[in-house]
PDB file of C-alpha atoms in Angstrom:
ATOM      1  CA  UNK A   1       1.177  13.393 -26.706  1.00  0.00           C
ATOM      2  CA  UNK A   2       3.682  10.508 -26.132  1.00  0.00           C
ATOM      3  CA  UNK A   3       2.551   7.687 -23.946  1.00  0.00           C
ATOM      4  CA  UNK A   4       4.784   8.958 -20.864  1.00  0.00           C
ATOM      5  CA  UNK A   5       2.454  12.096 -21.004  1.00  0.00           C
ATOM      6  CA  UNK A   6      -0.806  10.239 -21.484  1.00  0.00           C
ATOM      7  CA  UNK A   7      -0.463   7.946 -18.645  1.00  0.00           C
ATOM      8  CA  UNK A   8       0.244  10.523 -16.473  1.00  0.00           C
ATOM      9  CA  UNK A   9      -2.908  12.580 -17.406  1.00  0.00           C
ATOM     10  CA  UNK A  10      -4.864   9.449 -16.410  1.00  0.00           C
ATOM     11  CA  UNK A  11      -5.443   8.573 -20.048  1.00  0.00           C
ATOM     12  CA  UNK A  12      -5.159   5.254 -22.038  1.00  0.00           C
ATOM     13  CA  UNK A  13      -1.690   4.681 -23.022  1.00  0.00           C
ATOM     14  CA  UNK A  14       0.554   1.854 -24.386  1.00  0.00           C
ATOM     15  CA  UNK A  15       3.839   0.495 -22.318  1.00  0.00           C
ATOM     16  CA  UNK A  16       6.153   1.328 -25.203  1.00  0.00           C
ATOM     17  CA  UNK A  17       9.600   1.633 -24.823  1.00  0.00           C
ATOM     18  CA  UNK A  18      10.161   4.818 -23.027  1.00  0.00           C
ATOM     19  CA  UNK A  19       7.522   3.509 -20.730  1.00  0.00           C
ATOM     20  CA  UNK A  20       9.308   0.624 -19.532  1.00  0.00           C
ATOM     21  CA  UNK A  21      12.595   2.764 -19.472  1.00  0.00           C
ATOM     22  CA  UNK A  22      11.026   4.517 -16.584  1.00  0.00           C
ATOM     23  CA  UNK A  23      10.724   1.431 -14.900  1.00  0.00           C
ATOM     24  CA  UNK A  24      14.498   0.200 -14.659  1.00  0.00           C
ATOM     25  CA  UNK A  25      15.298   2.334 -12.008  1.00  0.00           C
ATOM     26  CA  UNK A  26      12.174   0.532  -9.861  1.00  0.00           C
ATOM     27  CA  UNK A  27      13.330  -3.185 -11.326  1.00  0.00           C
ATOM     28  CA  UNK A  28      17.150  -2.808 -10.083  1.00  0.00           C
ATOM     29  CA  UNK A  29      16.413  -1.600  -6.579  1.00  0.00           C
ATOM     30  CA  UNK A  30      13.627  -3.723  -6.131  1.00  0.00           C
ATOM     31  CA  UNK A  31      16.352  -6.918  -7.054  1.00  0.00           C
ATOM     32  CA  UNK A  32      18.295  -5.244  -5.179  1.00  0.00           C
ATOM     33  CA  UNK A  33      15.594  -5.030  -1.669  1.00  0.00           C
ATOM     34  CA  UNK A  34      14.531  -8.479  -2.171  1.00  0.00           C
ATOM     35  CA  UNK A  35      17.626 -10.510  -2.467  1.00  0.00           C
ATOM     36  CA  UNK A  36      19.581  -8.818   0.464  1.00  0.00           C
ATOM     37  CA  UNK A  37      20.322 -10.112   4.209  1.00  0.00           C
ATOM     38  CA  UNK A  38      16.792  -9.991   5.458  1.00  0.00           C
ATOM     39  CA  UNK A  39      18.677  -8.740   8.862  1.00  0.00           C
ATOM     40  CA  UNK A  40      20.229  -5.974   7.520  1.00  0.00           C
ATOM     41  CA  UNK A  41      17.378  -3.530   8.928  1.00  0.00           C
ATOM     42  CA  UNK A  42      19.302  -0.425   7.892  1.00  0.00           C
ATOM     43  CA  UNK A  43      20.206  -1.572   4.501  1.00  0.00           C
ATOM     44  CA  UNK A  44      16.695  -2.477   4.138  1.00  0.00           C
ATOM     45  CA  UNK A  45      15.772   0.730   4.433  1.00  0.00           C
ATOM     46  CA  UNK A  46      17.766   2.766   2.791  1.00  0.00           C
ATOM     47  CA  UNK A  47      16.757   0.850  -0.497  1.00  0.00           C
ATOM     48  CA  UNK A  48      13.209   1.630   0.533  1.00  0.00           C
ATOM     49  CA  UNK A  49      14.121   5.363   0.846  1.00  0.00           C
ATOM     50  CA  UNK A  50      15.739   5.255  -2.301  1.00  0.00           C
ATOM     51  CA  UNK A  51      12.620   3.650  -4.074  1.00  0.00           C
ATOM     52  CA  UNK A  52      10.002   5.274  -3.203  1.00  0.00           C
ATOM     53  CA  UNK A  53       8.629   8.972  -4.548  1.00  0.00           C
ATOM     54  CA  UNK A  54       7.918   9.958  -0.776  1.00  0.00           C
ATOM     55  CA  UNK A  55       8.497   8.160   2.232  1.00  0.00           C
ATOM     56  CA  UNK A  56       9.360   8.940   6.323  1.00  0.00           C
ATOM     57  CA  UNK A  57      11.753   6.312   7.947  1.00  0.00           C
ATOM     58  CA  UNK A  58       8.732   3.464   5.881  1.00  0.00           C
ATOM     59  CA  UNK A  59       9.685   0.095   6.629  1.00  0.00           C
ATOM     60  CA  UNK A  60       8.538  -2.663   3.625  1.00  0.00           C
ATOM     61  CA  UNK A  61       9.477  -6.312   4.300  1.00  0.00           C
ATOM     62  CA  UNK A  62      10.953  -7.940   1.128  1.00  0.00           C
ATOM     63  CA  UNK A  63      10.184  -9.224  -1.398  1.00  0.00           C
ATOM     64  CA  UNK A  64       8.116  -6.085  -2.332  1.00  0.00           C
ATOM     65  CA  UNK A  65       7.290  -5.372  -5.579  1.00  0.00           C
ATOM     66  CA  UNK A  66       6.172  -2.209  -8.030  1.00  0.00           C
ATOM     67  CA  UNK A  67       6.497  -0.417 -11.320  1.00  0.00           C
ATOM     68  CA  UNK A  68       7.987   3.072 -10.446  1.00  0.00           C
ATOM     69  CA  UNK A  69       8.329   3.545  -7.263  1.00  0.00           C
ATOM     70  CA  UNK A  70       8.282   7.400  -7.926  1.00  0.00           C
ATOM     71  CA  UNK A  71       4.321   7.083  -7.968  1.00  0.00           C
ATOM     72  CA  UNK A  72       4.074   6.017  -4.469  1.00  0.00           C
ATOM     73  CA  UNK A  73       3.968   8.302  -1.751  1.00  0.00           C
ATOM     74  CA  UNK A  74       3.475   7.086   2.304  1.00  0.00           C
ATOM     75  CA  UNK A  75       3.231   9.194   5.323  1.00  0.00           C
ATOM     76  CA  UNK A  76       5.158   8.515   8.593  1.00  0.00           C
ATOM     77  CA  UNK A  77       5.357   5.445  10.417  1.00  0.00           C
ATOM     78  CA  UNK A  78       3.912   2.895   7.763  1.00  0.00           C
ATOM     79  CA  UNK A  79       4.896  -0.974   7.376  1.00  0.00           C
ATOM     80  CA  UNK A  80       4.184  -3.312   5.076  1.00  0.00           C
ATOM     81  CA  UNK A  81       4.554  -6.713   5.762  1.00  0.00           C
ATOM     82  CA  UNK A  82       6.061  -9.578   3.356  1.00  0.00           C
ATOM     83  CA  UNK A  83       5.157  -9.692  -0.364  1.00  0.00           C
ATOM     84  CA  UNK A  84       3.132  -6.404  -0.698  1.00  0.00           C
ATOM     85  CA  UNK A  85       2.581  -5.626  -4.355  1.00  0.00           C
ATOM     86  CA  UNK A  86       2.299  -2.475  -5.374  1.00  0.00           C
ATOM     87  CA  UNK A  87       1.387  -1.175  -9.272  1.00  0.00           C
ATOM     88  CA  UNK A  88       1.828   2.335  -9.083  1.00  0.00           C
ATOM     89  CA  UNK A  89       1.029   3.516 -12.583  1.00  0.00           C
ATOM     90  CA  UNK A  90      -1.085   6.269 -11.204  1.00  0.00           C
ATOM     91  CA  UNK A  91      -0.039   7.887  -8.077  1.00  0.00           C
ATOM     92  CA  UNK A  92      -0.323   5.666  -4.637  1.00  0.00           C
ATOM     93  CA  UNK A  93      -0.770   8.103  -1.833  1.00  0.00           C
ATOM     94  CA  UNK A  94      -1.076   6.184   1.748  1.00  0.00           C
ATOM     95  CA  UNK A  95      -1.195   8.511   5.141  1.00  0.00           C
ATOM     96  CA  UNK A  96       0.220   8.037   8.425  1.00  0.00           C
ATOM     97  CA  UNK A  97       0.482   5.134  10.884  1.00  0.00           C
ATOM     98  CA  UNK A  98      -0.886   2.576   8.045  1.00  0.00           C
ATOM     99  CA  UNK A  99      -0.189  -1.013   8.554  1.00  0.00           C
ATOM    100  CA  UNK A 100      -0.255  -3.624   5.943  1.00  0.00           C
ATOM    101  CA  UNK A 101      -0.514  -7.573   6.767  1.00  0.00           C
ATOM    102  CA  UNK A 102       1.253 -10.054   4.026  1.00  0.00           C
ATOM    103  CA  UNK A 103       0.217 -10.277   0.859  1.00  0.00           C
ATOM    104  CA  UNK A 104      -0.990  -6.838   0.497  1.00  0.00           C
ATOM    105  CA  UNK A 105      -1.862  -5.710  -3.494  1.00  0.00           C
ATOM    106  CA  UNK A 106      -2.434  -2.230  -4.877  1.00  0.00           C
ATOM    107  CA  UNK A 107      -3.247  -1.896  -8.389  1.00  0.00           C
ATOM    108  CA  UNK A 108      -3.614   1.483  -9.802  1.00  0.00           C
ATOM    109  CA  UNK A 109      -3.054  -0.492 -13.297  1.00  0.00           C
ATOM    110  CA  UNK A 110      -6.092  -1.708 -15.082  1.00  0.00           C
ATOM    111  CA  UNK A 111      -6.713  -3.246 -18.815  1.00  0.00           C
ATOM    112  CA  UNK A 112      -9.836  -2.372 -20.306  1.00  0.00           C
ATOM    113  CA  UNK A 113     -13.050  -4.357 -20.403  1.00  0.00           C
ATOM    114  CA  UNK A 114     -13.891  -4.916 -24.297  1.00  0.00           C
ATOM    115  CA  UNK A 115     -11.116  -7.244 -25.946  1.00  0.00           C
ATOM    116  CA  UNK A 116     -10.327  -5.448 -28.880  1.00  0.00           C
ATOM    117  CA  UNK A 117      -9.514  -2.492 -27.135  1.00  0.00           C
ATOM    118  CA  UNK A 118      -7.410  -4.310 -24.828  1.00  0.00           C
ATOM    119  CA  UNK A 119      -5.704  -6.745 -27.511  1.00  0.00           C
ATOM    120  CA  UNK A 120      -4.965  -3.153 -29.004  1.00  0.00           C
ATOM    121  CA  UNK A 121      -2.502  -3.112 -26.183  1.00  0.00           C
ATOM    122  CA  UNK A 122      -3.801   0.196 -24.445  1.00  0.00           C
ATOM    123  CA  UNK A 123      -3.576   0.214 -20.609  1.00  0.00           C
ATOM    124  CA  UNK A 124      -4.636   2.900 -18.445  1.00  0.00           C
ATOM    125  CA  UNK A 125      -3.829   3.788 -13.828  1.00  0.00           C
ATOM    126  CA  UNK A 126      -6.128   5.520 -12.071  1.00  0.00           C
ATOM    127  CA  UNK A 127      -5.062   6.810  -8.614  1.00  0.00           C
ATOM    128  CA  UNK A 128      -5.674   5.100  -5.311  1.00  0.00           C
ATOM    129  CA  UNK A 129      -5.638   6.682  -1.747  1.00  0.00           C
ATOM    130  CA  UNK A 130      -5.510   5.648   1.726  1.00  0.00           C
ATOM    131  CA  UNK A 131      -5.827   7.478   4.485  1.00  0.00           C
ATOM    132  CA  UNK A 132      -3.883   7.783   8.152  1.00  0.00           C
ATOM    133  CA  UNK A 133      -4.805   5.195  10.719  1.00  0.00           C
ATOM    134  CA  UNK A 134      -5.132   2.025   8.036  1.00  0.00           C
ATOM    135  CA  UNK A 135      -4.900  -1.268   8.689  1.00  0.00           C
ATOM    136  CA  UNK A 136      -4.953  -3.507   5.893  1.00  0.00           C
ATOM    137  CA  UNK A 137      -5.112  -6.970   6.390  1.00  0.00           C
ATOM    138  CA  UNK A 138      -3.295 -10.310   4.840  1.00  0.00           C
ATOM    139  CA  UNK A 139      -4.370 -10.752   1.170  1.00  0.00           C
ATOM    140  CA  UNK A 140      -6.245  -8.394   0.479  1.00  0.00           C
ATOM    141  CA  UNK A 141      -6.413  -6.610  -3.177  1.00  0.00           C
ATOM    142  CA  UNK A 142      -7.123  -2.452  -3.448  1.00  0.00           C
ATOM    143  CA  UNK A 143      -8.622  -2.283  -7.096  1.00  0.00           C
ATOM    144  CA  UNK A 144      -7.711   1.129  -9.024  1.00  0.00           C
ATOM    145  CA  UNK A 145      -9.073   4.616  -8.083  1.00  0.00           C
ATOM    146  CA  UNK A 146     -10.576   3.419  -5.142  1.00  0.00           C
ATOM    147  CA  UNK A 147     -10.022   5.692  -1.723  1.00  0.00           C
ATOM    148  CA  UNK A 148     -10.331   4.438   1.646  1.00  0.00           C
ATOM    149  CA  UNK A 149     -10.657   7.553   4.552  1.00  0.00           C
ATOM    150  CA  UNK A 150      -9.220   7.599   7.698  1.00  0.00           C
ATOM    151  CA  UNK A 151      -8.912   4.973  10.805  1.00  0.00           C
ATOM    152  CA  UNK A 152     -10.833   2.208   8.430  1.00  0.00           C
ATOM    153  CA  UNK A 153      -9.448  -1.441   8.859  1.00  0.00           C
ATOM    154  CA  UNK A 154      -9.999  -3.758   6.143  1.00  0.00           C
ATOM    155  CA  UNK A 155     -10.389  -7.410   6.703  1.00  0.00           C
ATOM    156  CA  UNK A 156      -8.173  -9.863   5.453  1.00  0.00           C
ATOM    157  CA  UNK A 157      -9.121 -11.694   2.050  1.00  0.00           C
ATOM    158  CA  UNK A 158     -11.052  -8.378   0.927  1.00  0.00           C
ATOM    159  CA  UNK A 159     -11.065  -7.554  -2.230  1.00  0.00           C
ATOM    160  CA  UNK A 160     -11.773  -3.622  -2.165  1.00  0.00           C
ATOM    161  CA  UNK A 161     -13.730  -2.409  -5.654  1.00  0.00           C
ATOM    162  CA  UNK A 162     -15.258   0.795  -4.193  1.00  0.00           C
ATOM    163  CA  UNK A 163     -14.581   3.656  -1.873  1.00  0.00           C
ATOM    164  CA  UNK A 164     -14.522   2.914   2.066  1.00  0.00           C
ATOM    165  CA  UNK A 165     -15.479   5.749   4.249  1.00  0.00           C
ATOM    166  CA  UNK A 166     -13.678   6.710   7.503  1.00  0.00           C
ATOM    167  CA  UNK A 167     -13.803   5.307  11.146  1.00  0.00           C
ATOM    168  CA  UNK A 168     -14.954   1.734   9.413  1.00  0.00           C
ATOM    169  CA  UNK A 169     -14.377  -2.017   9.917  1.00  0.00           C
ATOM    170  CA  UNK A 170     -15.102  -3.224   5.829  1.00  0.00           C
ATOM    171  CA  UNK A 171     -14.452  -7.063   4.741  1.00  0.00           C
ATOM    172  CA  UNK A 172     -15.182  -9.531   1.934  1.00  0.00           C
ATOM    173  CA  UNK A 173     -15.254  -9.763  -2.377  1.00  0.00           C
ATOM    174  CA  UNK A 174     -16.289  -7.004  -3.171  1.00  0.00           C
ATOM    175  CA  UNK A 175     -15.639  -5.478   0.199  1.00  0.00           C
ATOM    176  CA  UNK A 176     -18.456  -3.876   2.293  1.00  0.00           C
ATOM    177  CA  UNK A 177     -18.451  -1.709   5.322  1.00  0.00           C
ATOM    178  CA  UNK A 178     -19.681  -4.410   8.644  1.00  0.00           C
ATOM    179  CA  UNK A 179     -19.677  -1.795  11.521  1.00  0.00           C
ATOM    180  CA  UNK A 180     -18.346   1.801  12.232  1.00  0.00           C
ATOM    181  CA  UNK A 181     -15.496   1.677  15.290  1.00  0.00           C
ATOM    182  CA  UNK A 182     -16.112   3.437  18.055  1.00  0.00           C
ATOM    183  CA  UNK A 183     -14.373   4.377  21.790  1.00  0.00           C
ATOM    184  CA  UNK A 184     -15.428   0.866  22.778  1.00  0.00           C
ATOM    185  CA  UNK A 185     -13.146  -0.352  20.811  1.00  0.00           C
ATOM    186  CA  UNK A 186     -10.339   1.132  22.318  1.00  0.00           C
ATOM    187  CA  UNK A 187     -10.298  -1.320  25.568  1.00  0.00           C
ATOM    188  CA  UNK A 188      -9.757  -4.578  23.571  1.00  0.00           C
ATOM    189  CA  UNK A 189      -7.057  -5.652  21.573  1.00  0.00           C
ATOM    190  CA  UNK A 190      -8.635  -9.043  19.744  1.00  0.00           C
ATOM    191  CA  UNK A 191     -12.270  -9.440  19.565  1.00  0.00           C
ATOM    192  CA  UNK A 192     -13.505  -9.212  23.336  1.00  0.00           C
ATOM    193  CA  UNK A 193     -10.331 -10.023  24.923  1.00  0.00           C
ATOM    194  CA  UNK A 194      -9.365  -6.952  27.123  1.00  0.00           C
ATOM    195  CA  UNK A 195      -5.810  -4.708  27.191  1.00  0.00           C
ATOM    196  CA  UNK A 196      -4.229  -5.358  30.661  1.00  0.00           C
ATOM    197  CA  UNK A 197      -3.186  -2.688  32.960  1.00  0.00           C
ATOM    198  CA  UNK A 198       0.296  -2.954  31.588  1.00  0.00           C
ATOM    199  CA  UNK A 199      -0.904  -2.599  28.012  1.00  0.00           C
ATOM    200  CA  UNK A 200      -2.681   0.185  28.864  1.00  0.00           C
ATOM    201  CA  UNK A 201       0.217   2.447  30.055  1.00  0.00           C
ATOM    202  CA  UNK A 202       1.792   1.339  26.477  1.00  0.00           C
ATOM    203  CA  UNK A 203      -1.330   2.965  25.122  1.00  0.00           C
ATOM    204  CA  UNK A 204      -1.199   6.191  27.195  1.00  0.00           C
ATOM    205  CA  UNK A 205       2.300   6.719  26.604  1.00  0.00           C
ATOM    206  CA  UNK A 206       4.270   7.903  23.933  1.00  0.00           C
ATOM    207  CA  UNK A 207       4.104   7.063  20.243  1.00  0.00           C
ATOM    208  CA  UNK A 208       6.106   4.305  18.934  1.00  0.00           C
ATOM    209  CA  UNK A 209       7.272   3.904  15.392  1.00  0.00           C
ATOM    210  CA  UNK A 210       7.827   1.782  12.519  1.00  0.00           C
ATOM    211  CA  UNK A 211      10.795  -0.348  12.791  1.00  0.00           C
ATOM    212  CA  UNK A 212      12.969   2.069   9.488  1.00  0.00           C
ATOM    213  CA  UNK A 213      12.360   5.429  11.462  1.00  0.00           C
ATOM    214  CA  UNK A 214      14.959   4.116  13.624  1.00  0.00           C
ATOM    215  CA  UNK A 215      16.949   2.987  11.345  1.00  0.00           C
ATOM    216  CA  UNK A 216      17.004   5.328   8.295  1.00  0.00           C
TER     217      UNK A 216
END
């Protein structure tokens, strides 16, 4: 097998030149996002389109970075904010309504533990998933093949080794689940501070969307 076909069977590989060649298309339209007129919102997102394997009106704020692009697949209505990283060696498959605060990193790319193997140069990506209702907060790091279910949010600074199961709050290096979210939940927007009556008929009403659905 060449190193194209071991990587993508999840296998250690080496970045040799046909490797990398796959990843020109990802380096000239990620120059391309991060050094244009940060208010030219349709622009903007067109380039994302263009990146990305599989996306639905996705809105990224540059700079964002990754290795293919192709590997990366997001459901409607996601947004990440500025200087989300993104290693997509292995696929990166992200659901619905997912949010992601500055600073964001998602590394399906790993180097193995034992130095001579990894002097030898092999690499390997293992696959991570996220699920629909994510929010990610500032600075945090996904390591690879690590899955995170559904409605979780994941506290800023984390550093997220393991899996995270769904309808959880989860926080810290290595990141652990604090509390499950319930329906109580739903009445405050930060810590105990209430939504108003205004805010509320916001909630009850239609769906917004990211910022690129309208736009792309």
């Amino acid at each position: 097998m060449n190193n194209i076909e071991r990587r993508d069977r999840g296998m250690a590989y080496i970045s040799d030149d046909s490797v990398m060649e796959q990843q020109k298309k990802a380096r000239i339209l990620t120059q391309k996002l991060n050094t244009m007129d940060r208010s030219d919102f349709r622009g903007i997102g067109e380039v994302v389109k263009q990146l990305l394997g599989k996306s639905d009106g996705a809105w990224i704020n540059p700079p964002f970075y990754c290795d293919y692009g192709f590997n990366i697949e997001l459901g409607s209505n996601f947004f990440a904010n500025y200087n989300c990283t993104m290693l997509d060696v292995a696929k990166i498959t992200i659901g619905k309504n997912c949010f992601m605060a500055p600073n964001v990193s998602i590394y399906t790319a790993g180097h193995p533990v034992h130095p001579d193997v990894r002097n030898s140069m092999l690499e390997y990506g293992i696959p991570v998933t996220i699920g629909d209702n994510v929010w990610i907060g500032g600075n945090t790091v996904i390591c690879p093949g690590v899955t995170i279910g559904n409605n979780c949010v994941i506290g800023a600074g984390s550093v997220v080794t393991r899996d995270i199961p769904d309808w959880t709050i989860a926080a810290g290096n290595p990141c652990r689940v604090i509390r499950k979210i319930t329906d109580e939940d739903r009445k405050f927007y930060f810590r105990d501070m209430p939504l108003d009556e205004e805010a509320l008929k916001i909630l009850d009403g239609p769906p917004c969307s990211a910022l690129g659905s309208s736009l792309v």
